[in-house]
mmCIF file of C-alpha atoms in Angstrom:
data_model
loop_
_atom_site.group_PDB
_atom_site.id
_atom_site.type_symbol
_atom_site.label_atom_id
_atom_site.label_comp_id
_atom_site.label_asym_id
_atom_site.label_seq_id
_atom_site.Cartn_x
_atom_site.Cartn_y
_atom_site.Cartn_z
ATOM 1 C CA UNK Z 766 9.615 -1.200 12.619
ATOM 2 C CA UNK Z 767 8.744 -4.940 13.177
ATOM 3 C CA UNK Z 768 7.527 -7.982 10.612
ATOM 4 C CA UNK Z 769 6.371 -6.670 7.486
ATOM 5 C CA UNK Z 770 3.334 -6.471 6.433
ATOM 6 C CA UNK Z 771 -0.344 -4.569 5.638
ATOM 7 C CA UNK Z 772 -1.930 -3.219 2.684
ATOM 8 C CA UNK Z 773 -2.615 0.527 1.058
ATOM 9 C CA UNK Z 774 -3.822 2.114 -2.247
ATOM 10 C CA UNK Z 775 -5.735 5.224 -3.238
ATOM 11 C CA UNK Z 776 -6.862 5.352 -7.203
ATOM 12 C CA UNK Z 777 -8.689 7.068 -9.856
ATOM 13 C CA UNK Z 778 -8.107 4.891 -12.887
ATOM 14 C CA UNK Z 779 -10.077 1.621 -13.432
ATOM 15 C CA UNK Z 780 -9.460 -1.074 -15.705
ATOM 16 C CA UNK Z 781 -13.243 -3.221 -17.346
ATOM 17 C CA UNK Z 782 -15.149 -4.775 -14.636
ATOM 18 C CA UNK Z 783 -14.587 -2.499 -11.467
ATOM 19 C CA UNK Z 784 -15.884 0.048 -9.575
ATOM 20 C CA UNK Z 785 -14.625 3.409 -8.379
ATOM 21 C CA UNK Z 786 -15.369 5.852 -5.611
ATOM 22 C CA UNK Z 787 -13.179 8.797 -5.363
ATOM 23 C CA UNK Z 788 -13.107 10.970 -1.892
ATOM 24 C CA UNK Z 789 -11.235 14.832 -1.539
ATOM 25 C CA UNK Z 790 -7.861 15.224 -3.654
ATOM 26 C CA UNK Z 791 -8.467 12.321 -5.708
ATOM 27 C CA UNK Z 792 -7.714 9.989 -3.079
ATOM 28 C CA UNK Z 793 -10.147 7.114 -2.664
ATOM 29 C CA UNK Z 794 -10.786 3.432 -3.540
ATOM 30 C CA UNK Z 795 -10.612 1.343 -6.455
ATOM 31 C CA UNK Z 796 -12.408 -2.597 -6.321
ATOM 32 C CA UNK Z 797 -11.569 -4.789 -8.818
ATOM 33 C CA UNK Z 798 -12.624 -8.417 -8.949
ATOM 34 C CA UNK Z 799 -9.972 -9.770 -6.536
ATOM 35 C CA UNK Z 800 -9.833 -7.317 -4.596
ATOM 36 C CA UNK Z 801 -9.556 -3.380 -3.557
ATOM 37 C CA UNK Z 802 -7.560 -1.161 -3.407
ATOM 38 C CA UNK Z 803 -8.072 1.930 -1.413
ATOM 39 C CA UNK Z 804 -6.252 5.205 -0.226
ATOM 40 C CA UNK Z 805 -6.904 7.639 3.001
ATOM 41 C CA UNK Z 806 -5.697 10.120 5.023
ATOM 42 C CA UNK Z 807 -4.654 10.033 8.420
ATOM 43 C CA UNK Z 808 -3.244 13.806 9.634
ATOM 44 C CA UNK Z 809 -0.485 14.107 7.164
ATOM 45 C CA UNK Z 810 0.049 10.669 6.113
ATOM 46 C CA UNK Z 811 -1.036 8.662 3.706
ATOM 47 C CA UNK Z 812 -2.545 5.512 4.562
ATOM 48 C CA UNK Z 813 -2.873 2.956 1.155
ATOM 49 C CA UNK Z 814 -4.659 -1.028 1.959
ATOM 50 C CA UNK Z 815 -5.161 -3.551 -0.459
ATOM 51 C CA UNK Z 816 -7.917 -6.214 0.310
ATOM 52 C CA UNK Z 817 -8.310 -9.726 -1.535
ATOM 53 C CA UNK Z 818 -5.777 -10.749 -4.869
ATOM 54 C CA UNK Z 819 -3.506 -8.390 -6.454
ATOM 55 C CA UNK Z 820 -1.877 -9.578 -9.901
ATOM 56 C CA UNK Z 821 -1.356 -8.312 -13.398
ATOM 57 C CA UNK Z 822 -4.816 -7.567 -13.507
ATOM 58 C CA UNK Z 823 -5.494 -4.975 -11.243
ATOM 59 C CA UNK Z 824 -1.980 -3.850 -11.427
ATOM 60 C CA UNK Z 825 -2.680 -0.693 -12.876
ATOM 61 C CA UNK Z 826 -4.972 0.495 -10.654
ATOM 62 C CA UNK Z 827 -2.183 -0.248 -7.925
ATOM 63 C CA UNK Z 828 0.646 1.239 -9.792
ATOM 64 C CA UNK Z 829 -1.787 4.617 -10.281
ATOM 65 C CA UNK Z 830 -2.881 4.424 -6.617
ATOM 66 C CA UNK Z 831 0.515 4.579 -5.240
ATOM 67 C CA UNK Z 832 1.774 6.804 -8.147
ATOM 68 C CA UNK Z 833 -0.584 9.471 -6.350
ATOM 69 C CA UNK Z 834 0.008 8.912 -3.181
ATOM 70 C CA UNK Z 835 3.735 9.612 -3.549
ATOM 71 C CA UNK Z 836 3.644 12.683 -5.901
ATOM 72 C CA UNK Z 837 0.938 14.425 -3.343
ATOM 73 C CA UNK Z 838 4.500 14.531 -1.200
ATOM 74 C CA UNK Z 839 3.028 13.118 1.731
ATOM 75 C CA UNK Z 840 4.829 10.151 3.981
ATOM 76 C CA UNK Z 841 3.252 6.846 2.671
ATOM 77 C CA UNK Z 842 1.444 4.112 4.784
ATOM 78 C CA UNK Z 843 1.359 0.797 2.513
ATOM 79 C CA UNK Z 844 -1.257 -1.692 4.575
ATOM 80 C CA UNK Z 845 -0.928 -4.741 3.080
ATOM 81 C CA UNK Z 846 -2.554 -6.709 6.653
ATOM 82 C CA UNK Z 847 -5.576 -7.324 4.076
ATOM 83 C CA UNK Z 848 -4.081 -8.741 1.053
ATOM 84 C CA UNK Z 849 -4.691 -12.127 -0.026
ATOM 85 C CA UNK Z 850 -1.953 -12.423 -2.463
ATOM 86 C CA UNK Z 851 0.516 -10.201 -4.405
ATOM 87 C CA UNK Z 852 2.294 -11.146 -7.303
ATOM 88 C CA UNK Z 853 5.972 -9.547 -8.471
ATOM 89 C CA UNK Z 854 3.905 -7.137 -10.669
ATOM 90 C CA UNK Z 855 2.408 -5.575 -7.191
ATOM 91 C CA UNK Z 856 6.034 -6.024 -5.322
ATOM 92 C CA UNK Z 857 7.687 -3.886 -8.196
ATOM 93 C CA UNK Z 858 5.511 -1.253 -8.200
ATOM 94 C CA UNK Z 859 5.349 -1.103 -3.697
ATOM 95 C CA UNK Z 860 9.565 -1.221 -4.104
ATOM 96 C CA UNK Z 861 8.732 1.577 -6.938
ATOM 97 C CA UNK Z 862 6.623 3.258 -4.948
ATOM 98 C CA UNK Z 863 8.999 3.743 -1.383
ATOM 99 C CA UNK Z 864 11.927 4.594 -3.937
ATOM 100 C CA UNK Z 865 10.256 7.526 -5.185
ATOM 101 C CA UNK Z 866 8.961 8.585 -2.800
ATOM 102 C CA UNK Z 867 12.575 8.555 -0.700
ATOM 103 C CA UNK Z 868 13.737 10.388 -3.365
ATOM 104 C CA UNK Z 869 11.305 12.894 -3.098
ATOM 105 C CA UNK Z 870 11.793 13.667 0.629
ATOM 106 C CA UNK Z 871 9.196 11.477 2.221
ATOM 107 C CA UNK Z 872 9.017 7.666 3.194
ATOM 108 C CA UNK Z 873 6.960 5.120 2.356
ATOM 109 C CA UNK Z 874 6.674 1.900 5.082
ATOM 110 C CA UNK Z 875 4.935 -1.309 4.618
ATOM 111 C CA UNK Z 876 2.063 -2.747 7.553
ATOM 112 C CA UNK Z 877 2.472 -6.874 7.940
ATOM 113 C CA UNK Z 878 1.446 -8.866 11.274
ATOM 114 C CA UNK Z 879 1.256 -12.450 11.692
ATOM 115 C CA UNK Z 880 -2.558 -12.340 10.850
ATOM 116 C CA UNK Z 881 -1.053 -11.161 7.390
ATOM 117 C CA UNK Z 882 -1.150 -14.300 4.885
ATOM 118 C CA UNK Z 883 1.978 -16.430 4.192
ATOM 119 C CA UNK Z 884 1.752 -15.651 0.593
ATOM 120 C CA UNK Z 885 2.296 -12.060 1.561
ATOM 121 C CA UNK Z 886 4.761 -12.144 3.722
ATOM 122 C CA UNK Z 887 7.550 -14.875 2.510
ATOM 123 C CA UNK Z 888 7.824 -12.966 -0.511
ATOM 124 C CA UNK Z 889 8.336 -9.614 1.194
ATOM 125 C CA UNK Z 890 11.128 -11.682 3.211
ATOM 126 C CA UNK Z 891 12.311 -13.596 -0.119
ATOM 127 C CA UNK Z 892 13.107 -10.776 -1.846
ATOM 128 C CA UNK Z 893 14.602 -8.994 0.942
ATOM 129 C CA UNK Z 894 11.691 -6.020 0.883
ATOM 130 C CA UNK Z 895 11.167 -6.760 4.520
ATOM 131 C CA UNK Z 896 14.944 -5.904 5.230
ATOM 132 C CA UNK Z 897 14.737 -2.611 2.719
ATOM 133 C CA UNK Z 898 11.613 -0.979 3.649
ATOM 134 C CA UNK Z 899 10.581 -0.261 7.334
ATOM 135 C CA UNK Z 900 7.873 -2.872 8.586
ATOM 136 C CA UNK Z 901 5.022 -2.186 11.455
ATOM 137 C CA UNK Z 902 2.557 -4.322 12.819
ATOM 138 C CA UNK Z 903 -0.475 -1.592 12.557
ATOM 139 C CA UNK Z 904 -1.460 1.193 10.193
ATOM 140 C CA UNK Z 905 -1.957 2.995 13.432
ATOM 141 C CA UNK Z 906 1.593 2.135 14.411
ATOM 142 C CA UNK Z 907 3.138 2.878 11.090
ATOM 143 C CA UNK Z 908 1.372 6.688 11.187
ATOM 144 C CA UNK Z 909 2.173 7.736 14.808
ATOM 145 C CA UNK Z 910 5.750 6.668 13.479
ATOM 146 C CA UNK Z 911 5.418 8.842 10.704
ATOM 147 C CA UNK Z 912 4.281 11.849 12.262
ATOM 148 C CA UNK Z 913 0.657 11.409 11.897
ATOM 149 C CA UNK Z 914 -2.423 10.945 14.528
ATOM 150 C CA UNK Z 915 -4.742 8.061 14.961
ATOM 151 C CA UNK Z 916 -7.548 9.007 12.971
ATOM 152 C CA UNK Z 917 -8.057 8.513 9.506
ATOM 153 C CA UNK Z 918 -10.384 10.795 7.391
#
C-alpha cells in the first residue's frame, strides 16, 4: 500500500441524462454528465474507476455501482487515478463501500498516484481515508495484491 488514490465503479441504475452499458453479471459502466463510472473484472477481483466529476448528482449511480461490487463477495479495486473531483457524498459511500465489504470477508482498497488530482487526494488525506483504507499506486498493483492477475476482462 502506498499514496492513495484511483478510481472504480460498476452500475446498472441511471439517473436522467446518462447512458448505460452493462457487460456479464451486471457489472459494467455507467456515464453521466461529469463523468463515468465503470466496473470490471480482473481474475477474482473487482476492479471499479471513476472518470471526470463525481457529486450528488451521479451519486447514485456510484453508491449502486459499489453496492454490487461488494455483495458479489469479491475483493474490491476502487481506481480513483481518473477522477476529477469527489465530493463527501462519493467519500461516504467509498468509506461505505470498504466497510461492508470488510465485514463481509473481503477488502476493498483505493488506487491514487501523484498523477491523481489534488482535489482527490487531500481529501482522502483530510479525512484520514488514506490512513484507513489500503492505498496503491496502480489498479494492476492493487489486484496482484489482492490475489488477482493482470488482466482485466
Amino acid at each position: 500500500p502506498g499514496v492513495c488514490g484511483g478510481g472504480v465503479v460498476l452500475a446498472l441504475g441511471c439517473a436522467v441524462g446518462c447512458d448505460v452499458g452493462v457487460v456479464g453479471n451486471g457489472w459494467g459502466s455507467v456515464r453521466t454528465a461529469g463523468g463515468t463510472w465503470s466496473v470490471t473484472r480482473a481474475q477474482d477481483v473487482g476492479v471499479g474507476s471513476l472518470s471526470g466529476y463525481h457529486e450528488l448528482a451521479s451519486a447514485d449511480q456510484g453508491r449502486e455501482a459499489l453496492s454490487q461490487a461488494v455483495e458479489a463477495g469479491t475483493p474490491l479495486v476502487i481506481d480513483l487515478s481518473g477522477a476529477e473531483m469527489l465530493d463527501s457524498t462519493v467519500l461516504g459511500f467509498i468509506i461505505a463501500a470498504t466497510a461492508r465489504s470488510q465485514h463481509r470477508g473481503s477488502k476493498a482498497v483505493i488506487v491514487t498516484n501523484q498523477q491523481t488530482r489534488p482535489v482527490v487526494r487531500n481529501p482522502l488525506r483530510v479525512t484520514g481515508i488514506a490512513s484507513s483504507i489500503d492505498c496503491y499506486p496502480s489498479a494492476e498493483g492493487a489486484v496482484q495484491a489482492l490475489g488477482g492477475g493482470s488482466d482485466t476482462t
